[in-house]
Backbone as a ProteinNet text record, in pm:
[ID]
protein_1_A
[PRIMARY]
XXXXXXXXXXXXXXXXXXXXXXXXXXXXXXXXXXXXXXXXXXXXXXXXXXXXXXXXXXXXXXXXXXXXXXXXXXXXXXXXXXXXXXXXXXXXXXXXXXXXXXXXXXXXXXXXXXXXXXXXXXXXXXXXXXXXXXXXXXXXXXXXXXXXXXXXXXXXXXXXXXXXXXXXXXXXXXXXXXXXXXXXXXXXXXXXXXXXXXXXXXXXXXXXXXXXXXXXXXXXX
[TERTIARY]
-5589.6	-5491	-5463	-5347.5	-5321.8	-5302.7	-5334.7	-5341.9	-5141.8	-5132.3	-4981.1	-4991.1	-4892.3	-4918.1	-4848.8	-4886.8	-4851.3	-4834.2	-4768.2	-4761.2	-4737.4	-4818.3	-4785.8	-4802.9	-4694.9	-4689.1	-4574.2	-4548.5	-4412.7	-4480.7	-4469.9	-4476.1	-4386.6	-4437.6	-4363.5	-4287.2	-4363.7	-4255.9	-4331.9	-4464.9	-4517.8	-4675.5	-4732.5	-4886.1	-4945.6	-5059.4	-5139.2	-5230	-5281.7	-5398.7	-5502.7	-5628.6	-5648	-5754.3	-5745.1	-5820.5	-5956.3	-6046.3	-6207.6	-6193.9	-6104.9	-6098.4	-6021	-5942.5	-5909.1	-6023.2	-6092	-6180.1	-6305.3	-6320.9	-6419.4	-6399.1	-6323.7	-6270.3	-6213.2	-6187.9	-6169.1	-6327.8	-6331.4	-6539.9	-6610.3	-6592.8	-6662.4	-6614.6	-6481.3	-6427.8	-6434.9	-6494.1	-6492.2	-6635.2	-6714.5	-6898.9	-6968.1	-7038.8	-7189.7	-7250.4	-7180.2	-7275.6	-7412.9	-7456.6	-7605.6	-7634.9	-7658.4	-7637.4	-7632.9	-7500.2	-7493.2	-7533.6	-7620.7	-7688.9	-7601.9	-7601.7	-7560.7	-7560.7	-7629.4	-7657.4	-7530.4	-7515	-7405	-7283.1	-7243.8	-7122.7	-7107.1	-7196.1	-7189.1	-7173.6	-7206.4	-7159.5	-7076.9	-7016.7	-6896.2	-6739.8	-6812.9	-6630.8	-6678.1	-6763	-6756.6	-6671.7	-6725.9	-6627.3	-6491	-6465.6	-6310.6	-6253.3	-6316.7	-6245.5	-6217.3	-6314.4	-6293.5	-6139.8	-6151.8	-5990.5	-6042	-6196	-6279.1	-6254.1	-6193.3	-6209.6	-6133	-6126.5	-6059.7	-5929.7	-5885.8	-5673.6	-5630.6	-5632.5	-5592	-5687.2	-5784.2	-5862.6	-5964.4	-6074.1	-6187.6	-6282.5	-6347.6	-6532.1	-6544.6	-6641.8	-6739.3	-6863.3	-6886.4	-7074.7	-7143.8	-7296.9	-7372.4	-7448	-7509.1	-7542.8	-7635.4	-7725.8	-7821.7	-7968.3	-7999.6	-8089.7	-8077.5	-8148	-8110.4	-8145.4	-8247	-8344.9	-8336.2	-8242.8	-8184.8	-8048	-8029.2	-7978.8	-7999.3	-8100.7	-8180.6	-8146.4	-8052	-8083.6	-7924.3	-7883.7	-7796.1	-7698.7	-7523	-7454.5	-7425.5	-7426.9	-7455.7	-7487.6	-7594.6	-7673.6	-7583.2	-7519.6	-7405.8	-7283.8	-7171	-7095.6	-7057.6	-7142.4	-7153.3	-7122.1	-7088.2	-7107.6	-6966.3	-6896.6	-6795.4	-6819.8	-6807.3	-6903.1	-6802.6	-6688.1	-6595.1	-6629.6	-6753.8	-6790.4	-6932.1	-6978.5	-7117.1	-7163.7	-7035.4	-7097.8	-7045	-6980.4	-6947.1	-7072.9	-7062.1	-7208.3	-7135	-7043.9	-6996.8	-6869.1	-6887.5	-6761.1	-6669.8	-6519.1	-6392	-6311.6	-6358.6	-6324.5	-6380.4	-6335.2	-6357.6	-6418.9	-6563.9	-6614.4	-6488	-6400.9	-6297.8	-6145.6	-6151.5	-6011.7	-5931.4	-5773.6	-5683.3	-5636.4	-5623.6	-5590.5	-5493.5	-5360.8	-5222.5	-5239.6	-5228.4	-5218.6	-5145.4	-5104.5	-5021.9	-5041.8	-5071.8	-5063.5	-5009.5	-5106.2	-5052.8	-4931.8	-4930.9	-4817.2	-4686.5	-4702.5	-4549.6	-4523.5	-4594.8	-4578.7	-4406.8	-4378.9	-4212.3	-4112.4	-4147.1	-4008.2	-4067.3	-4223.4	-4218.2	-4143.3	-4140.4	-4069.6	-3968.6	-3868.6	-3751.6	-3708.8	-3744.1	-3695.6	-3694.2	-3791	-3794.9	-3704.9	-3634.6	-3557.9	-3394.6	-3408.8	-3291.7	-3284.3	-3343.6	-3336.5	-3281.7	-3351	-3309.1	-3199.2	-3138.8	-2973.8	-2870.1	-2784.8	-2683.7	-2576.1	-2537	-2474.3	-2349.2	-2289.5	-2201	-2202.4	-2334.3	-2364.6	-2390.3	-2301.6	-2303	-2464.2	-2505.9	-2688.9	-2730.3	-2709.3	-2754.4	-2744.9	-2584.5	-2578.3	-2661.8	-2664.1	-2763.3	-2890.4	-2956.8	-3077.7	-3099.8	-2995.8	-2997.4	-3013.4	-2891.4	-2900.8	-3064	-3081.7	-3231.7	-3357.9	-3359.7	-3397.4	-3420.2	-3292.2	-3218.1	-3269.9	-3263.5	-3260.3	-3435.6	-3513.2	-3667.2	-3676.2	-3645.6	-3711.5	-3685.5	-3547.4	-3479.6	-3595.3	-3636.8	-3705.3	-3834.3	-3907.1	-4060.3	-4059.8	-3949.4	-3909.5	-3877.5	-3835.1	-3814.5	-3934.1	-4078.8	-4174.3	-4277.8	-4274.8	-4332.6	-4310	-4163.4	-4116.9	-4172.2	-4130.9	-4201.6	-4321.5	-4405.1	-4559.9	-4583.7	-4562.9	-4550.7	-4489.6	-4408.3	-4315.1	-4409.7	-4445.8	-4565	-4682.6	-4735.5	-4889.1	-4821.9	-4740.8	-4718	-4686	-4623.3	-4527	-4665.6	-4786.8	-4883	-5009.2	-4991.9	-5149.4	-5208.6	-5233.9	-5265.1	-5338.7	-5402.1	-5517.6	-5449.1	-5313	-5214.4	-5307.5	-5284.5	-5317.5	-5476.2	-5547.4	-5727.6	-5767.9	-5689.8	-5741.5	-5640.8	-5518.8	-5426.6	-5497.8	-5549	-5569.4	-5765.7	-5858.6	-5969	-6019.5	-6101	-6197.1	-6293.7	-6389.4	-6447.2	-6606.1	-6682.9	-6788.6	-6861	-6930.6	-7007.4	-7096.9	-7037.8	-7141	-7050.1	-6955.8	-6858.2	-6747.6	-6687	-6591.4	-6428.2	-6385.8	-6205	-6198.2	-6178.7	-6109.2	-6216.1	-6180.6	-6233.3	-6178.8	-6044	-5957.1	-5812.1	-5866.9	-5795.2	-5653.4	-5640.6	-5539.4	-5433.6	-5476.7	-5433.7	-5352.4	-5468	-5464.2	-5320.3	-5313.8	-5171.8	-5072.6	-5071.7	-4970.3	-4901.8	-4999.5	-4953.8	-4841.5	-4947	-4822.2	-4701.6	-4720.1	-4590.4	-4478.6	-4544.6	-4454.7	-4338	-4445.7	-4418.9	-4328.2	-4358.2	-4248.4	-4102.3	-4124	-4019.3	-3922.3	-4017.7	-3908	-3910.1	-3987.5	-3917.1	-3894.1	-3912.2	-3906.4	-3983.6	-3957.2	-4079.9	-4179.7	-4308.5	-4401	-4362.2	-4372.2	-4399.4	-4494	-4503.2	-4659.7	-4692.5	-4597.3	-4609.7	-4650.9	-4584.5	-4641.1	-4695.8	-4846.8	-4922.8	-5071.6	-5055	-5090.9	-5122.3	-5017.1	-5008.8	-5073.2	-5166.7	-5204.7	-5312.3	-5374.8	-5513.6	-5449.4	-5323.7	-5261.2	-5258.3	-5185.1	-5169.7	-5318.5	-5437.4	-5527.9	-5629.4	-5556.5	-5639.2	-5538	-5438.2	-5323.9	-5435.1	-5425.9	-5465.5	-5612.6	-5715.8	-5863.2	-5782.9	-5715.1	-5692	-5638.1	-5552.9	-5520.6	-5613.3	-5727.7	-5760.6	-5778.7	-5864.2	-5880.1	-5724.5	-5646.5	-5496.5	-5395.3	-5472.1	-5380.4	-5223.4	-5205.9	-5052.2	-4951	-5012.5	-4952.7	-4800.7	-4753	-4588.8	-4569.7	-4599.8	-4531.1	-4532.3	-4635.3	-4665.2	-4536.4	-4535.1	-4428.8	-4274.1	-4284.8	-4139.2	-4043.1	-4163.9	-4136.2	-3992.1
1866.3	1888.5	2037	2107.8	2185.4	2241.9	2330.3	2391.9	2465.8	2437.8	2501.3	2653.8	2729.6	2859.2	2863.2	2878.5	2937	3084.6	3081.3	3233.3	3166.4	3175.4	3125	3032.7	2954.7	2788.1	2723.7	2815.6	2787.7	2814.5	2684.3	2652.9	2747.5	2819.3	2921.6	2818.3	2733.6	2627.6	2701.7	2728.6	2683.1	2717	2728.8	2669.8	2762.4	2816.2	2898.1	2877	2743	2753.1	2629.2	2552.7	2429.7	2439.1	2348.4	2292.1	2386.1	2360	2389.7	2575.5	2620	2786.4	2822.5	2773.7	2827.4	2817.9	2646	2665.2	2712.6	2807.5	2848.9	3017.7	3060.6	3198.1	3218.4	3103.1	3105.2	3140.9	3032.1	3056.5	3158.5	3245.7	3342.4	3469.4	3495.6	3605.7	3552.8	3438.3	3427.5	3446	3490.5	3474.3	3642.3	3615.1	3731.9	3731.5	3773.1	3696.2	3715.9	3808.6	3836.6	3751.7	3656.8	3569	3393.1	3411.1	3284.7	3256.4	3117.4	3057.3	3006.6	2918.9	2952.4	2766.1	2753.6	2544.3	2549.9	2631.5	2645.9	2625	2749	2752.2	2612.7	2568.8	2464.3	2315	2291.8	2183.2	2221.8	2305.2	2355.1	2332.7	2358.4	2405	2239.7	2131.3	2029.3	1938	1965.3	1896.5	1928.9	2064.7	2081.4	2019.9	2045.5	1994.4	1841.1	1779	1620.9	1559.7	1646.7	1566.4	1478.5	1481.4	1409.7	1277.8	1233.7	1076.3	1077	1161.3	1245.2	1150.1	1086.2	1031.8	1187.4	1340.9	1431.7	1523.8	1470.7	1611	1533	1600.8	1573.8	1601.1	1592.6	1562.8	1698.2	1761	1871.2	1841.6	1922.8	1851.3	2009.6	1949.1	2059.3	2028.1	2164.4	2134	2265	2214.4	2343.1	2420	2516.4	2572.5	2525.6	2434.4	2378.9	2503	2548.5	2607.4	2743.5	2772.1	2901.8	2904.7	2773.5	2754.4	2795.3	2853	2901.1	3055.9	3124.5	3272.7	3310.8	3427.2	3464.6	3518.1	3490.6	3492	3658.6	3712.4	3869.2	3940.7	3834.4	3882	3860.7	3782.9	3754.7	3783.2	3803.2	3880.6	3942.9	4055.2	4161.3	4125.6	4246.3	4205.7	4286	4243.7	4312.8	4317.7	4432.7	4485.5	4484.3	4452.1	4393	4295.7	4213.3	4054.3	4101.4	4207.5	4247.8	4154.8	4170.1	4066	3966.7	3876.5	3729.8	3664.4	3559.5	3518.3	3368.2	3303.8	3187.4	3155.1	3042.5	3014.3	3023.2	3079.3	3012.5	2918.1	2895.1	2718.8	2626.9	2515.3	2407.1	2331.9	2301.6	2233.6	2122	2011.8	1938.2	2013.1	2112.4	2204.6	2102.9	2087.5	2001.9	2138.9	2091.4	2188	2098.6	2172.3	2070.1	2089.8	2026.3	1980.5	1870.8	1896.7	1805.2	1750	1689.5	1637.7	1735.7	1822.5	1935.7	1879.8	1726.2	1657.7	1689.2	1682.2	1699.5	1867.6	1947.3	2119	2124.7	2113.3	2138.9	2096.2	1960.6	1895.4	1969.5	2000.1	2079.2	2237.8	2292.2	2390.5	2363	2305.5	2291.2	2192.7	2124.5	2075.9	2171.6	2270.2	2392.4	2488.3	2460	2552.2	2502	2377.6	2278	2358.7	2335.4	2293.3	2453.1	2556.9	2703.8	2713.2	2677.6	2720.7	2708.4	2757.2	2722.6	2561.4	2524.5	2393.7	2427.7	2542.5	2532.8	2599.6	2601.9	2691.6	2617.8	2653.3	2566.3	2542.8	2686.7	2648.8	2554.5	2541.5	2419.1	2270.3	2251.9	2113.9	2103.8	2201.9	2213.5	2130.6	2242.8	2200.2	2092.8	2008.2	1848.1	1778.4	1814.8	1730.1	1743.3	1872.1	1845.9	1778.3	1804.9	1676.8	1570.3	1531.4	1347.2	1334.5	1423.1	1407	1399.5	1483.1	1435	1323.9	1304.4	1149.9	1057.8	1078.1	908.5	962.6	1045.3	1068.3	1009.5	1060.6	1011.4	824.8	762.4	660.3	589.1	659.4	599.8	580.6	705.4	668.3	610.7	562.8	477.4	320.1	316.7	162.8	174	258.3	266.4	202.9	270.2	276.9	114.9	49.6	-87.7	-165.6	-110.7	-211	-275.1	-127.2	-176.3	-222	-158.8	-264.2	-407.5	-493.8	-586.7	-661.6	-570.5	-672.6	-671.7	-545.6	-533.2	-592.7	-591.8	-642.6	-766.9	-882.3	-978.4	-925.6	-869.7	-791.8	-704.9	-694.1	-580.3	-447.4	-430.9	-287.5	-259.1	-320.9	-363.9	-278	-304	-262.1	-108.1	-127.6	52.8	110	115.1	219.9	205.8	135.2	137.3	217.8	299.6	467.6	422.6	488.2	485.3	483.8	417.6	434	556.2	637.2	769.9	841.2	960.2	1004.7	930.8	868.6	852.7	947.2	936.4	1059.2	995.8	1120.4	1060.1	947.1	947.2	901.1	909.7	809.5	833.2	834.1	846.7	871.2	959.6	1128.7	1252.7	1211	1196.9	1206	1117.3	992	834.1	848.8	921.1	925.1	1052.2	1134.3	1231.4	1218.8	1058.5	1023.5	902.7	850.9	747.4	853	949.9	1028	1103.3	1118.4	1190.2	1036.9	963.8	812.5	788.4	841.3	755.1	838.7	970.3	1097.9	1081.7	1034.5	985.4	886.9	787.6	660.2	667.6	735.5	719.4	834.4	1008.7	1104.4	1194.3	1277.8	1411.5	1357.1	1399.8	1320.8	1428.2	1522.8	1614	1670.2	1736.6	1744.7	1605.6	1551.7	1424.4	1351.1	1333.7	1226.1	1248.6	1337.9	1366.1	1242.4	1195.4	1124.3	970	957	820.4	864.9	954.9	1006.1	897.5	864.6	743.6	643.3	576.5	452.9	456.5	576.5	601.5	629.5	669.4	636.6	506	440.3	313.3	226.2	228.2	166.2	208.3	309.2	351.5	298.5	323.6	239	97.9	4.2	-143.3	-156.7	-10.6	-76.4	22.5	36.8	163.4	108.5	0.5	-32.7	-42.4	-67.6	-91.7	120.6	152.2	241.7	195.1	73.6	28.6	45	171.6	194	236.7	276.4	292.1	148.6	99.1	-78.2	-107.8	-97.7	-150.1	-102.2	-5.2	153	107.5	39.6	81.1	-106.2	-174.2	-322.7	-357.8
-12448.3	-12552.3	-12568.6	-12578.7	-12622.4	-12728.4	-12812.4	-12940.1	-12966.3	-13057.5	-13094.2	-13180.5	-13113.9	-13177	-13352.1	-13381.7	-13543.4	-13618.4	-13650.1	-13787.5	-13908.2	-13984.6	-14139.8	-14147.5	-14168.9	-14158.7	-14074.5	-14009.6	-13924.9	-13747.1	-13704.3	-13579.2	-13474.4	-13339.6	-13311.7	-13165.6	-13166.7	-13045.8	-12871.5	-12890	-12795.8	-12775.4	-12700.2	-12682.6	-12681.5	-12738.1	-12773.8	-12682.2	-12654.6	-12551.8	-12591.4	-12542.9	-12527.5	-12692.8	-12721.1	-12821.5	-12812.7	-12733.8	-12701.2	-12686.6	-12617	-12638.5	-12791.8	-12819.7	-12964.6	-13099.6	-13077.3	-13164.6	-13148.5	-13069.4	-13009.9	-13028.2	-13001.7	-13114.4	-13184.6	-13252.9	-13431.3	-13526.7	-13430.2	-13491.7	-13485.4	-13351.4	-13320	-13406.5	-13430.5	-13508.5	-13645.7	-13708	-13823.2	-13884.9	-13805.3	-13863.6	-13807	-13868.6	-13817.5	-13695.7	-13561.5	-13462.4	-13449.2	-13561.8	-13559.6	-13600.7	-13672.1	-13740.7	-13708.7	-13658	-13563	-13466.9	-13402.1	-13332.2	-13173.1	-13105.6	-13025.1	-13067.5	-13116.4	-13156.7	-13251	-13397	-13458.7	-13375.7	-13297.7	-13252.5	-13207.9	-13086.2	-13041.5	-13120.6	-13228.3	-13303.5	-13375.9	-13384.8	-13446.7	-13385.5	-13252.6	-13163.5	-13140.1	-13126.6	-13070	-13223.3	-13275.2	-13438.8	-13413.2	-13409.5	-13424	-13293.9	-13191.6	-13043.9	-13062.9	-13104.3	-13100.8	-13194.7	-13269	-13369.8	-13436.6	-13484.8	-13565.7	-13501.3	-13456.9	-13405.6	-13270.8	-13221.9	-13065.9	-13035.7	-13139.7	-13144.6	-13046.1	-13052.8	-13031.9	-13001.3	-12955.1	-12881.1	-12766.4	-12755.9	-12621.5	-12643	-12544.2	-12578.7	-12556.9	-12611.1	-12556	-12538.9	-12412.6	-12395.7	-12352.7	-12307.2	-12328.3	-12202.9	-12114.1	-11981.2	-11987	-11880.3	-11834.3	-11954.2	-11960.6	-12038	-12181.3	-12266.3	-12379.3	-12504.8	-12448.5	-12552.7	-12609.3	-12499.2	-12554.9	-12657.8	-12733.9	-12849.9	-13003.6	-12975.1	-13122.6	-13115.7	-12980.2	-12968.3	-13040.6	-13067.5	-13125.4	-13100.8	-13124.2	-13037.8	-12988.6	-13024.4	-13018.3	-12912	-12863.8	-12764.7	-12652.8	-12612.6	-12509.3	-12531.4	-12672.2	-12633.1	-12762.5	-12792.8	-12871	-13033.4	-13093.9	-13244.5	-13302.5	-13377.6	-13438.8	-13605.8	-13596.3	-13713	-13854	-13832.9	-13955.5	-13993.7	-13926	-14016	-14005.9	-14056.3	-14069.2	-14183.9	-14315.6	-14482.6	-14444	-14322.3	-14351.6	-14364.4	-14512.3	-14509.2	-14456.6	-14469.3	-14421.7	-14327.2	-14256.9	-14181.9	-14241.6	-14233.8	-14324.1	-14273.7	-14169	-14093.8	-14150.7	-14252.1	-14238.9	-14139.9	-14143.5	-14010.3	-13931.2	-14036.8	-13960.3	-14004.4	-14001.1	-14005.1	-13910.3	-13985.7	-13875.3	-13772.7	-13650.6	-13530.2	-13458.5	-13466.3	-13468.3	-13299.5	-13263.1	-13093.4	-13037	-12910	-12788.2	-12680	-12625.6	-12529.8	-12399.8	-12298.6	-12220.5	-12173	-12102.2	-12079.6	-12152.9	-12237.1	-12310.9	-12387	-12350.9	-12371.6	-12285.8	-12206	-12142.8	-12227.3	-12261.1	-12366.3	-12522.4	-12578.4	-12695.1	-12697.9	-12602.6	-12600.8	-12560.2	-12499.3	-12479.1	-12627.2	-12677.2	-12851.7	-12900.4	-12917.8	-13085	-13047.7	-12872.4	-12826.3	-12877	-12849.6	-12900	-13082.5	-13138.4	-13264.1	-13358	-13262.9	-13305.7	-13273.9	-13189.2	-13092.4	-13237.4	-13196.7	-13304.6	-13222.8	-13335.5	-13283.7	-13178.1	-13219.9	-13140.7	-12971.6	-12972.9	-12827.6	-12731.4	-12628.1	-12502.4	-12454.8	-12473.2	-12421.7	-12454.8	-12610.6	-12673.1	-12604.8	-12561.3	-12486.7	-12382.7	-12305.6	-12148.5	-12186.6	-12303	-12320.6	-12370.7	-12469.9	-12473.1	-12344.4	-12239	-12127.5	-12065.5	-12052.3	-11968.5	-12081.6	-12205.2	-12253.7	-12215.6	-12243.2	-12192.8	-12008.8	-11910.5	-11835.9	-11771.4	-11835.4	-11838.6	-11902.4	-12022.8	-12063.5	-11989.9	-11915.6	-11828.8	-11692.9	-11646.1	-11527.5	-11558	-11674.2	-11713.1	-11661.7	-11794.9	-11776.6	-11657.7	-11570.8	-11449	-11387.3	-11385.4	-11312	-11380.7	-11465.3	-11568.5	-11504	-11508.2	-11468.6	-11318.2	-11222.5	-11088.6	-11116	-11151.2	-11157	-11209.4	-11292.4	-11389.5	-11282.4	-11188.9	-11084	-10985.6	-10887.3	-10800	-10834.6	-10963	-10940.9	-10952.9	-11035.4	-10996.2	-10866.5	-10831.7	-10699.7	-10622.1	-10591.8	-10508.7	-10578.6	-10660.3	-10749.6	-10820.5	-10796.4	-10883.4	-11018.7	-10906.8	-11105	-11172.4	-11173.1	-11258	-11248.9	-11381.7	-11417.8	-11412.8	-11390	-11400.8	-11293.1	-11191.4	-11064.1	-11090.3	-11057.5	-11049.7	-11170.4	-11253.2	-11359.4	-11390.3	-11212	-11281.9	-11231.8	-11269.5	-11184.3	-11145.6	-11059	-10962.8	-11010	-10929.1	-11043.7	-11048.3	-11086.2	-11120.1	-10971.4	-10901.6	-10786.9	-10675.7	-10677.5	-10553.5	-10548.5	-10424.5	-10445.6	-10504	-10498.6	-10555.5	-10450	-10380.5	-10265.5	-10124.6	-10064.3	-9879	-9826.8	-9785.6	-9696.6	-9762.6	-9783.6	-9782.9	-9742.4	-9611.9	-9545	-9591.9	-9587.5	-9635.3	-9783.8	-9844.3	-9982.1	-10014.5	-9947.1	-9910.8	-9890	-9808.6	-9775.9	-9852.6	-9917.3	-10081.7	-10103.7	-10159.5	-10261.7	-10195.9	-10063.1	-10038.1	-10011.3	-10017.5	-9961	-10094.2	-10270.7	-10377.7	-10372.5	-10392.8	-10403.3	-10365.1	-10245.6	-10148.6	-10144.4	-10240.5	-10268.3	-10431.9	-10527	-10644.6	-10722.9	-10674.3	-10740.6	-10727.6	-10783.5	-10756.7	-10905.7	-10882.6	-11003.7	-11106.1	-11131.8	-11180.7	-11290.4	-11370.9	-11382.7	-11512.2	-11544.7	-11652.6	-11563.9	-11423.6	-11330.6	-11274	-11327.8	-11237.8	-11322.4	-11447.1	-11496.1	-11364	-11337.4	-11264	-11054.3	-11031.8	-10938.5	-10914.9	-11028.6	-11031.1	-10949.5	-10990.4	-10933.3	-10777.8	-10733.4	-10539.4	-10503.8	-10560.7	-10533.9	-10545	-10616.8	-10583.4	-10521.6	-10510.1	-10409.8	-10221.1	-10240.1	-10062.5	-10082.9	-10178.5	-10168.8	-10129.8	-10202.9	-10182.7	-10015.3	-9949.9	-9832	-9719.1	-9770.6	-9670.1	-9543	-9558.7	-9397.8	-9258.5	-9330.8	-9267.1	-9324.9	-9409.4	-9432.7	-9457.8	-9522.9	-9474.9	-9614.3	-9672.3	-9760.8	-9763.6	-9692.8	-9640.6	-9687	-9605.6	-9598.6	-9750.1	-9814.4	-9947.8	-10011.8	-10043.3	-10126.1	-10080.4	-9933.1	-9928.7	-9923.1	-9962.1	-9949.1	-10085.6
[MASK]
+++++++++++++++++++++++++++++++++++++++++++++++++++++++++++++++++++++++++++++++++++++++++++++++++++++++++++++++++++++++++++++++++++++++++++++++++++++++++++++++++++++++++++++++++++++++++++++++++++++++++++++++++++++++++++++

């Protein structure tokens, strides 16, 4: 998820940067790092990252040396001595942190771009049309994607949208798997980075035909 930039209370119409780095130096410039723990920060930026029930955010997890959680953040990246008297966070442990979907950052800045224009400015229409003209594209590889697992799949969507189990790789056949997508590209659009969402599907399309590789045939039936 992406974090939205702000001044005041007025949204500036584009992305500041991901959930887990914003609340992660919000925190840090808001405390004593002499002070603060390294366990703190860490259940801190993991509260705000989640979106309290993660509808709009992601997991944070924790890996490697546990124990050096008790040491102080200071020690790793220094101390700014303007929060020498902060005795408390001024973050709300579940502070709301307005966020998007990275997917849709192109059409959020191209709307707040829409919406500033003046009505009568030709820019303005452009930027409606390319609007209108991403959503009918998304839409199109949406219906693609919904088209073939049917026509190819008894198990619908079970199988195109199921992952792999844990310690296997993406894929076993690189090559195979390259040529799904330059096939889909080919017969229904460029993905682009919204349709980069539906990448899982041409990979389990080429697992279902690997032994035959006959994924052309499938794509272009």
């Amino acid at each position: 998820m992406l974090r939205l930039a702000r001044v005041g209370a007025s949204s500036r119409g584009f992305c500041l940067g991901d959930l887990y780095s914003n609340a992660w130096m919000e925190d840090s410039e808001s405390h004593n790092l002499k002070k603060e723990t390294i366990c703190h920060l860490y259940e801190m930026v993991k509260n705000r990252t989640s979106g309290v029930n993660y509808s709009a955010g992601s997991h944070v997890m924790e890996y490697g040396t546990k124990n050096i959680k008790v040491e102080k953040l200071y020690m790793y990246y220094g101390f700014d001595p303007a929060n020498a008297n902060a005795t408390e966070n001024t973050l709300p442990r579940y502070t709301h942190m307005e966020a998007i979907n990275q997917r849709d950052a192109d059409l959020l800045h191209l709307w707040h771009r829409y919406k500033q224009l003046d009505d009568r400015s030709e820019v303005k229409v452009a930027v409606l049309r390319e609007i209108t003209e991403t959503m009918v594209h998304r839409v199109h590889l949406d219906n693609s994607v919904e088209f073939i697992g049917k026509l190819l799949s008894k198990a619908g969507n079970s199988v195109l949208n199921a992952m792999r189990p844990s310690g296997q790789s993406l894929v076993d056949d690189l090559d195979c798997f390259k040529k799904m997508v330059r096939i889909f590209k080919s017969q229904c659009g460029s993905l682009s980075q919204y349709g980069m969402k539906h990448v899982r599907v041409c990979e389990n399309l080429q697992q279902r035909s690997l032994n035959e590789c006959d994924g052309e045939e499938d794509l272009q039936v």
